[in-house]
mmCIF file of C-alpha atoms in Angstrom:
data_model
loop_
_atom_site.group_PDB
_atom_site.id
_atom_site.type_symbol
_atom_site.label_atom_id
_atom_site.label_comp_id
_atom_site.label_asym_id
_atom_site.label_seq_id
_atom_site.Cartn_x
_atom_site.Cartn_y
_atom_site.Cartn_z
ATOM 1 C CA UNK A 1 -95.415 1.604 -10.269
ATOM 2 C CA UNK A 2 -98.420 3.372 -8.725
ATOM 3 C CA UNK A 3 -98.661 7.145 -8.898
ATOM 4 C CA UNK A 4 -98.451 8.556 -5.337
ATOM 5 C CA UNK A 5 -101.055 11.206 -6.246
ATOM 6 C CA UNK A 6 -103.862 9.356 -8.055
ATOM 7 C CA UNK A 7 -102.764 5.707 -7.599
ATOM 8 C CA UNK A 8 -102.774 5.261 -11.362
ATOM 9 C CA UNK A 9 -100.679 2.379 -12.660
ATOM 10 C CA UNK A 10 -99.703 3.849 -16.027
ATOM 11 C CA UNK A 11 -96.482 5.752 -15.358
ATOM 12 C CA UNK A 12 -93.631 6.567 -17.688
ATOM 13 C CA UNK A 13 -89.921 6.985 -16.896
ATOM 14 C CA UNK A 14 -88.580 10.370 -18.010
ATOM 15 C CA UNK A 15 -85.018 10.099 -16.710
ATOM 16 C CA UNK A 16 -82.841 7.490 -14.966
ATOM 17 C CA UNK A 17 -79.609 8.203 -13.115
ATOM 18 C CA UNK A 18 -77.241 6.132 -11.057
ATOM 19 C CA UNK A 19 -77.185 7.261 -7.415
ATOM 20 C CA UNK A 20 -75.289 6.352 -4.234
ATOM 21 C CA UNK A 21 -72.105 5.361 -6.071
ATOM 22 C CA UNK A 22 -73.932 2.815 -8.169
ATOM 23 C CA UNK A 23 -75.912 1.312 -5.307
ATOM 24 C CA UNK A 24 -79.246 2.579 -6.548
ATOM 25 C CA UNK A 25 -81.040 4.107 -9.515
ATOM 26 C CA UNK A 26 -83.021 7.339 -9.319
ATOM 27 C CA UNK A 27 -85.907 7.541 -11.785
ATOM 28 C CA UNK A 28 -87.975 10.598 -12.620
ATOM 29 C CA UNK A 29 -91.472 9.495 -13.638
ATOM 30 C CA UNK A 30 -94.698 11.012 -14.903
ATOM 31 C CA UNK A 31 -98.229 9.702 -14.471
ATOM 32 C CA UNK A 32 -100.290 9.294 -17.643
ATOM 33 C CA UNK A 33 -103.546 9.776 -15.697
ATOM 34 C CA UNK A 34 -102.905 12.965 -13.679
ATOM 35 C CA UNK A 35 -99.722 14.221 -15.438
ATOM 36 C CA UNK A 36 -97.904 14.788 -12.126
ATOM 37 C CA UNK A 37 -94.235 13.947 -11.772
ATOM 38 C CA UNK A 38 -92.530 12.035 -9.007
ATOM 39 C CA UNK A 39 -89.190 10.382 -8.245
ATOM 40 C CA UNK A 40 -88.480 6.778 -7.309
ATOM 41 C CA UNK A 41 -85.278 5.230 -6.058
ATOM 42 C CA UNK A 42 -84.595 1.598 -6.839
ATOM 43 C CA UNK A 43 -82.100 -0.379 -4.831
ATOM 44 C CA UNK A 44 -81.108 -4.039 -5.001
ATOM 45 C CA UNK A 45 -82.556 -5.884 -2.017
ATOM 46 C CA UNK A 46 -79.987 -7.962 -0.172
ATOM 47 C CA UNK A 47 -81.455 -10.978 1.590
ATOM 48 C CA UNK A 48 -79.795 -12.905 4.401
ATOM 49 C CA UNK A 49 -80.273 -16.671 4.481
ATOM 50 C CA UNK A 50 -80.255 -17.732 8.118
ATOM 51 C CA UNK A 51 -79.106 -21.144 9.372
ATOM 52 C CA UNK A 52 -82.731 -22.107 10.020
ATOM 53 C CA UNK A 53 -83.472 -21.669 6.314
ATOM 54 C CA UNK A 54 -85.518 -18.505 6.869
ATOM 55 C CA UNK A 55 -84.647 -15.357 4.933
ATOM 56 C CA UNK A 56 -84.822 -11.728 5.945
ATOM 57 C CA UNK A 57 -83.758 -8.447 4.363
ATOM 58 C CA UNK A 58 -80.213 -7.332 5.168
ATOM 59 C CA UNK A 59 -80.168 -4.341 7.481
ATOM 60 C CA UNK A 60 -76.948 -2.499 8.114
ATOM 61 C CA UNK A 61 -78.118 -1.520 11.601
ATOM 62 C CA UNK A 62 -78.545 -5.165 12.641
ATOM 63 C CA UNK A 63 -75.006 -5.946 11.523
ATOM 64 C CA UNK A 64 -73.661 -2.890 13.359
ATOM 65 C CA UNK A 65 -75.636 -3.773 16.527
ATOM 66 C CA UNK A 66 -73.642 -6.971 16.984
ATOM 67 C CA UNK A 67 -70.389 -5.133 16.403
ATOM 68 C CA UNK A 68 -71.446 -2.389 18.833
ATOM 69 C CA UNK A 69 -71.612 -4.988 21.636
ATOM 70 C CA UNK A 70 -68.093 -6.162 20.820
ATOM 71 C CA UNK A 71 -66.890 -2.537 20.879
ATOM 72 C CA UNK A 72 -68.384 -1.719 24.282
ATOM 73 C CA UNK A 73 -65.767 0.113 26.352
ATOM 74 C CA UNK A 74 -63.429 0.465 23.372
ATOM 75 C CA UNK A 75 -62.370 3.759 21.719
ATOM 76 C CA UNK A 76 -64.698 3.202 18.745
ATOM 77 C CA UNK A 77 -67.078 6.008 17.747
ATOM 78 C CA UNK A 78 -70.521 5.759 16.177
ATOM 79 C CA UNK A 79 -68.966 7.209 13.007
ATOM 80 C CA UNK A 80 -66.473 4.335 12.991
ATOM 81 C CA UNK A 81 -69.337 1.874 13.331
ATOM 82 C CA UNK A 82 -71.283 3.588 10.541
ATOM 83 C CA UNK A 83 -68.245 3.344 8.245
ATOM 84 C CA UNK A 84 -67.812 -0.312 9.167
ATOM 85 C CA UNK A 85 -71.498 -0.960 8.383
ATOM 86 C CA UNK A 86 -71.110 0.728 5.004
ATOM 87 C CA UNK A 87 -67.972 -1.284 4.240
ATOM 88 C CA UNK A 88 -69.756 -4.531 5.114
ATOM 89 C CA UNK A 89 -72.780 -3.668 2.968
ATOM 90 C CA UNK A 90 -70.545 -2.619 0.066
ATOM 91 C CA UNK A 91 -68.607 -5.887 0.279
ATOM 92 C CA UNK A 92 -71.822 -7.908 0.278
ATOM 93 C CA UNK A 93 -73.238 -5.969 -2.678
ATOM 94 C CA UNK A 94 -69.980 -6.412 -4.613
ATOM 95 C CA UNK A 95 -70.343 -10.171 -4.275
ATOM 96 C CA UNK A 96 -73.172 -9.862 -6.794
ATOM 97 C CA UNK A 97 -75.423 -12.283 -4.922
ATOM 98 C CA UNK A 98 -78.909 -11.175 -3.908
ATOM 99 C CA UNK A 99 -79.117 -13.829 -1.168
ATOM 100 C CA UNK A 100 -76.229 -14.080 1.258
ATOM 101 C CA UNK A 101 -75.772 -16.789 3.909
ATOM 102 C CA UNK A 102 -75.613 -15.348 7.442
ATOM 103 C CA UNK A 103 -72.144 -16.869 7.776
ATOM 104 C CA UNK A 104 -70.923 -14.656 4.895
ATOM 105 C CA UNK A 105 -72.231 -11.548 6.681
ATOM 106 C CA UNK A 106 -70.108 -12.469 9.697
ATOM 107 C CA UNK A 107 -67.051 -13.000 7.505
ATOM 108 C CA UNK A 108 -67.646 -9.601 5.871
ATOM 109 C CA UNK A 109 -67.661 -8.013 9.346
ATOM 110 C CA UNK A 110 -64.447 -9.644 10.590
ATOM 111 C CA UNK A 111 -62.038 -7.925 8.176
ATOM 112 C CA UNK A 112 -63.082 -4.296 8.732
ATOM 113 C CA UNK A 113 -63.494 -4.893 12.487
ATOM 114 C CA UNK A 114 -59.987 -6.342 12.734
ATOM 115 C CA UNK A 115 -58.608 -3.170 11.140
ATOM 116 C CA UNK A 116 -60.753 -0.962 13.391
ATOM 117 C CA UNK A 117 -60.033 -2.465 16.815
ATOM 118 C CA UNK A 118 -58.220 -5.720 17.609
ATOM 119 C CA UNK A 119 -59.842 -6.207 21.022
ATOM 120 C CA UNK A 120 -63.341 -5.737 19.596
ATOM 121 C CA UNK A 121 -62.349 -8.100 16.787
ATOM 122 C CA UNK A 122 -61.340 -10.784 19.315
ATOM 123 C CA UNK A 123 -64.617 -10.346 21.191
ATOM 124 C CA UNK A 124 -66.682 -10.620 18.005
ATOM 125 C CA UNK A 125 -64.624 -13.518 16.631
ATOM 126 C CA UNK A 126 -64.904 -15.424 19.912
ATOM 127 C CA UNK A 127 -68.691 -15.451 19.598
ATOM 128 C CA UNK A 128 -68.854 -15.736 15.821
ATOM 129 C CA UNK A 129 -66.361 -18.598 15.641
ATOM 130 C CA UNK A 130 -67.599 -20.121 18.935
ATOM 131 C CA UNK A 131 -64.248 -20.244 20.722
ATOM 132 C CA UNK A 132 -64.235 -23.164 23.172
ATOM 133 C CA UNK A 133 -61.089 -22.492 25.197
ATOM 134 C CA UNK A 134 -58.293 -20.096 25.966
ATOM 135 C CA UNK A 135 -56.265 -21.927 23.311
ATOM 136 C CA UNK A 136 -58.687 -20.617 20.673
ATOM 137 C CA UNK A 137 -58.015 -17.070 21.877
ATOM 138 C CA UNK A 138 -54.264 -17.693 21.961
ATOM 139 C CA UNK A 139 -54.300 -18.995 18.397
ATOM 140 C CA UNK A 140 -56.269 -15.961 17.174
ATOM 141 C CA UNK A 141 -53.959 -13.568 19.030
ATOM 142 C CA UNK A 142 -50.948 -15.313 17.480
ATOM 143 C CA UNK A 143 -52.542 -14.870 14.028
ATOM 144 C CA UNK A 144 -53.102 -11.156 14.760
ATOM 145 C CA UNK A 145 -49.476 -10.731 15.797
ATOM 146 C CA UNK A 146 -48.203 -12.623 12.752
ATOM 147 C CA UNK A 147 -50.179 -10.387 10.397
ATOM 148 C CA UNK A 148 -48.878 -7.142 11.872
ATOM 149 C CA UNK A 149 -46.353 -5.260 9.793
ATOM 150 C CA UNK A 150 -43.197 -4.940 11.825
ATOM 151 C CA UNK A 151 -41.439 -1.637 11.131
ATOM 152 C CA UNK A 152 -37.773 -1.908 10.261
ATOM 153 C CA UNK A 153 -35.506 -0.449 12.930
ATOM 154 C CA UNK A 154 -33.947 2.896 12.132
ATOM 155 C CA UNK A 155 -30.284 2.702 11.148
ATOM 156 C CA UNK A 156 -27.951 3.375 14.064
ATOM 157 C CA UNK A 157 -25.398 6.121 13.557
ATOM 158 C CA UNK A 158 -21.883 4.799 13.365
ATOM 159 C CA UNK A 159 -19.040 6.682 14.610
#
């Protein structure tokens, strides 16, 4: 670690603390050369393995950008999208893998999006799963309906 003040390479960790609900580590450091103190934040780098074989760092905003298109014209706020992005990133980090296939990122998006907005979910799923016909939509709609919890009817008064 280079000191941000003198660029010295001999630094010592004074204190380490977990930050961001375990997603990163905050370290307080001191430089042996200039004696100044500074803070670093370490975070596990998630990498996405694309179909082409190339890798790139995971960015929450890129994941949310695709979902934003599916949500166009729907009653979904930017806060909702931010929460969805956080849920997707958390799910990917919980997998414990540092390199995640792009397909897994899409799967991580589908669950929270389905709970957020069914129409946006169908739009996203139609592209992600490459629907070929109306039958593909019908099958997905049938699956959505089957998974819904049907409330029990209220008892009718007798008398």
